[in-house]
XYZ file of C-alpha atoms in Angstrom:
312
model
C 58.573 48.145 84.685
C 55.611 47.386 86.924
C 54.267 43.869 86.504
C 50.437 44.091 86.393
C 50.269 40.465 87.465
C 52.408 40.764 90.598
C 51.018 38.678 93.430
C 49.512 36.052 91.133
C 51.515 33.252 92.775
C 49.812 34.037 96.055
C 46.464 33.538 94.336
C 47.652 30.146 93.088
C 48.709 29.124 96.563
C 45.282 30.122 97.852
C 43.729 27.845 95.217
C 45.781 24.872 96.421
C 47.211 24.384 92.938
C 50.544 26.180 93.054
C 53.415 24.866 90.947
C 55.346 24.154 94.118
C 52.685 21.922 95.646
C 54.170 18.566 96.575
C 50.945 16.811 95.521
C 51.057 18.137 91.961
C 53.413 17.240 89.089
C 56.421 19.540 88.661
C 56.987 19.107 84.923
C 53.930 20.654 83.333
C 52.707 19.815 79.811
C 52.616 22.714 77.371
C 49.142 24.247 76.976
C 48.336 26.246 73.841
C 45.502 28.673 74.569
C 43.975 30.984 71.948
C 41.796 34.041 72.542
C 39.891 35.402 69.516
C 39.031 39.108 69.848
C 36.727 41.531 68.088
C 35.885 44.896 69.716
C 35.805 43.451 73.242
C 37.535 46.236 75.159
C 35.029 46.092 78.022
C 35.832 42.455 78.871
C 39.198 41.621 77.312
C 41.501 42.601 80.170
C 39.601 40.421 82.643
C 39.921 37.505 80.214
C 43.668 38.009 79.796
C 44.235 38.360 83.534
C 42.246 35.176 84.231
C 44.819 33.372 82.084
C 48.117 35.073 82.932
C 47.503 35.527 86.669
C 47.743 31.756 87.124
C 51.461 31.821 86.263
C 51.237 28.407 84.638
C 54.891 27.648 83.808
C 54.401 26.091 80.360
C 51.706 28.219 78.724
C 51.642 29.267 75.086
C 49.097 32.110 75.023
C 48.115 33.513 71.623
C 45.663 36.359 70.941
C 44.157 36.881 67.491
C 42.331 40.171 66.999
C 40.129 40.759 63.961
C 41.092 44.415 63.517
C 39.287 45.939 66.506
C 38.659 49.688 66.563
C 37.467 50.084 70.169
C 40.758 50.019 72.105
C 41.103 46.228 72.362
C 44.525 46.393 70.693
C 45.757 48.756 73.400
C 44.768 46.192 76.020
C 46.637 43.471 74.120
C 49.744 45.667 73.870
C 49.655 46.196 77.631
C 50.304 42.455 78.099
C 52.425 41.912 74.972
C 55.551 40.878 76.887
C 53.648 38.006 78.498
C 52.102 36.677 75.286
C 53.735 34.176 72.972
C 52.137 35.716 69.912
C 49.442 38.146 68.848
C 48.121 39.637 65.644
C 45.515 42.219 64.677
C 44.166 41.947 61.139
C 40.815 41.471 59.390
C 39.415 37.943 59.551
C 36.259 36.027 58.668
C 35.022 35.754 62.241
C 35.796 34.035 65.532
C 36.442 30.553 64.139
C 38.798 31.871 61.480
C 40.701 33.653 64.261
C 40.851 30.439 66.305
C 42.274 28.518 63.353
C 44.890 31.232 62.843
C 45.887 31.019 66.485
C 46.195 27.246 66.583
C 48.207 27.304 63.346
C 50.801 29.343 65.300
C 50.758 26.974 68.296
C 52.802 23.937 69.311
C 51.474 22.811 72.706
C 50.573 19.237 73.558
C 47.272 20.439 75.074
C 44.868 22.872 73.410
C 41.841 25.044 74.070
C 40.434 28.510 73.521
C 38.805 31.165 75.683
C 36.840 33.951 74.010
C 37.549 37.593 74.791
C 34.416 37.932 76.935
C 34.788 34.720 78.986
C 37.194 33.735 81.764
C 39.153 30.872 83.267
C 38.820 30.035 86.955
C 41.791 30.378 89.320
C 44.202 27.451 89.049
C 42.367 25.891 86.111
C 45.450 25.554 83.899
C 47.073 23.458 86.634
C 43.927 21.316 86.763
C 44.160 20.763 82.998
C 47.876 20.007 83.022
C 47.727 17.628 85.970
C 44.656 15.710 84.757
C 46.172 15.040 81.333
C 49.484 14.103 82.918
C 47.793 11.710 85.343
C 45.742 10.003 82.624
C 47.823 9.681 79.430
C 45.003 7.822 77.641
C 42.467 10.617 78.196
C 42.250 12.755 75.053
C 39.699 15.432 75.941
C 38.089 16.741 79.096
C 35.441 19.203 80.213
C 34.977 20.761 83.643
C 31.912 21.614 85.692
C 29.794 24.073 83.636
C 29.813 27.551 85.148
C 28.699 31.037 84.213
C 29.592 34.655 84.953
C 27.214 37.591 84.867
C 27.947 40.737 82.868
C 30.016 42.149 85.756
C 32.227 39.050 85.881
C 30.774 37.500 89.032
C 30.610 33.697 89.097
C 26.873 33.150 89.526
C 26.045 29.798 87.913
C 27.336 26.294 88.717
C 25.600 23.489 86.834
C 25.330 19.738 87.249
C 28.330 17.678 86.211
C 27.433 15.050 83.599
C 28.946 11.804 82.386
C 29.191 11.758 78.606
C 28.731 9.177 75.875
C 28.735 9.634 72.134
C 25.435 7.837 71.521
C 23.575 9.702 74.259
C 24.946 12.976 72.894
C 23.776 12.159 69.366
C 20.403 11.027 70.717
C 19.914 14.466 72.244
C 20.509 13.858 75.953
C 22.436 17.116 76.260
C 23.711 19.448 73.558
C 25.790 21.661 75.870
C 29.448 20.774 76.282
C 30.832 24.013 77.698
C 33.544 25.221 75.331
C 35.210 27.413 77.956
C 35.822 24.320 80.121
C 36.915 21.932 77.358
C 40.533 21.069 76.485
C 42.088 18.313 74.380
C 45.331 16.750 73.187
C 46.867 17.938 69.925
C 46.876 14.336 68.694
C 43.054 14.299 68.857
C 42.835 17.708 67.171
C 44.942 16.435 64.278
C 43.017 13.165 63.887
C 39.749 15.101 63.835
C 40.856 17.373 60.984
C 43.089 19.958 62.662
C 40.696 22.900 62.357
C 37.416 24.425 63.467
C 34.789 24.845 60.754
C 34.980 28.600 60.019
C 32.226 28.626 57.405
C 29.605 29.729 59.969
C 29.389 32.356 62.725
C 28.189 30.086 65.530
C 27.881 26.449 66.649
C 31.212 25.322 65.169
C 32.453 24.285 68.599
C 29.517 21.848 68.660
C 30.568 20.479 65.271
C 34.109 20.025 66.590
C 32.786 18.005 69.556
C 30.911 15.725 67.149
C 34.180 15.055 65.314
C 36.088 14.505 68.568
C 33.518 11.914 69.656
C 34.388 9.825 66.596
C 37.862 9.199 67.985
C 37.783 9.525 71.780
C 35.634 9.479 74.904
C 34.934 12.754 76.701
C 35.739 12.792 80.424
C 34.115 15.191 82.864
C 36.384 16.640 85.548
C 34.783 17.692 88.828
C 36.628 21.006 88.956
C 36.167 24.603 87.830
C 37.980 25.278 84.555
C 36.260 28.025 82.561
C 33.029 29.975 82.521
C 30.753 31.646 79.974
C 29.978 35.320 80.537
C 26.351 36.193 79.852
C 26.360 39.620 78.214
C 24.104 41.607 75.837
C 26.321 41.157 72.755
C 26.604 37.344 72.948
C 26.073 35.900 69.458
C 24.953 32.560 70.870
C 22.360 34.022 73.235
C 21.005 36.321 70.532
C 20.507 33.416 68.124
C 19.743 30.465 70.372
C 17.026 29.009 68.128
C 19.358 29.221 65.123
C 22.140 27.542 67.137
C 19.800 24.676 67.997
C 18.778 24.321 64.364
C 22.441 24.057 63.347
C 23.099 21.545 66.154
C 20.288 19.332 64.891
C 21.535 19.591 61.320
C 25.066 18.587 62.367
C 23.783 15.639 64.412
C 21.522 14.415 61.607
C 24.485 14.421 59.217
C 26.596 12.508 61.732
C 23.895 9.916 62.391
C 23.450 9.394 58.657
C 27.096 8.300 58.481
C 26.667 5.591 61.130
C 26.223 1.975 59.967
C 23.257 1.244 62.273
C 21.330 4.467 62.719
C 17.648 3.521 62.286
C 16.816 3.310 66.007
C 18.708 6.509 66.766
C 16.834 8.357 64.016
C 13.514 6.977 65.256
C 14.263 8.038 68.824
C 15.111 11.575 67.694
C 11.889 11.803 65.649
C 9.811 10.800 68.664
C 11.742 13.165 70.913
C 11.265 16.056 68.478
C 7.498 15.533 68.416
C 7.272 15.443 72.205
C 9.418 18.552 72.576
C 7.095 20.458 70.244
C 4.136 19.947 72.618
C 3.745 22.908 75.033
C 4.413 21.920 78.615
C 6.195 18.673 77.797
C 9.659 20.006 76.970
C 11.043 20.269 80.510
C 9.601 16.959 81.799
C 10.775 15.114 78.679
C 14.277 16.544 78.868
C 14.518 15.510 82.515
C 13.227 12.031 81.654
C 15.564 11.808 78.679
C 18.598 12.907 80.652
C 17.807 10.363 83.371
C 16.928 7.447 81.102
C 19.552 7.502 78.367
C 22.627 6.799 80.534
C 20.805 3.756 81.965
C 19.704 2.565 78.530
C 23.238 3.025 77.237
C 24.968 1.677 80.341
C 28.631 1.009 79.734
C 28.985 3.626 77.008
C 29.374 6.597 79.336
C 32.710 7.528 80.902
C 33.645 7.780 84.576
C 34.071 11.196 86.165
C 37.527 12.442 87.165
C 37.692 13.793 90.731
C 40.424 14.925 93.124
C 40.593 12.543 96.092
C 43.297 12.368 98.781
C 45.852 14.459 96.886
C 45.408 12.761 93.513
C 43.105 12.556 90.518
C 40.972 9.410 90.277
C 38.212 8.075 88.027
C 34.905 7.243 89.705
């Protein structure tokens, strides 16, 4: 039978992250990756290939389809022999599908990639090697990137250093889900599930829970990217997503023992952001000022230097 992924090892060698590289670990931690699907036939194969073409030697790849009727199941069947598990049945939405997938998984490391988004070449080796190098690091996120509707990588954003308090204060609400992976131990301490009671923003709620237990480390590498396309739920309902974000943060702040100053700062920030023409300057000022005000609470950035990962 013809292997549709033949030649993928050559792509890994081109990326400098092949399993045989002497500068990389040879015993790779198991990564559980879930892809939720619903009528995504136009994009799904590119998503699957972005995962399987890396030939990561200890991957547990699970696809959960919500009962698609557009040919998505045929695409899944095409790669069935290279999947650890897949199912097609009605569900309550993307987050329900993600919970189903993770319930079937057993990997030490975890993450999900939606059926319209993609991983970058060699990214699974980045994830495995970073977590293996730093056993105390519990979750990571890569450089934020974006694909256009045709799948071309067209957006590469600034890499940020994260802190829980700056995040809750509103310094930046965007932790890119496609580039974020974590240890199962953190997942279990934070509740062991994604909130599937809503259609969007539950990844944001998961990050809030993760921050309770562990620091988030940025990795200066390409891991995953968001595909901007006409059917994106998040892009169609951006104002609603932001409203939900604010609601989640307000609930989290209310649970903190000393939250008065944080609440006051957010009230002031909200008023300024409502003034036309002040939003962009204030966000730039906020982003620049908060890490300095909260010096010591942010985490170092993980970078690849002289054949090894280091914190800087």
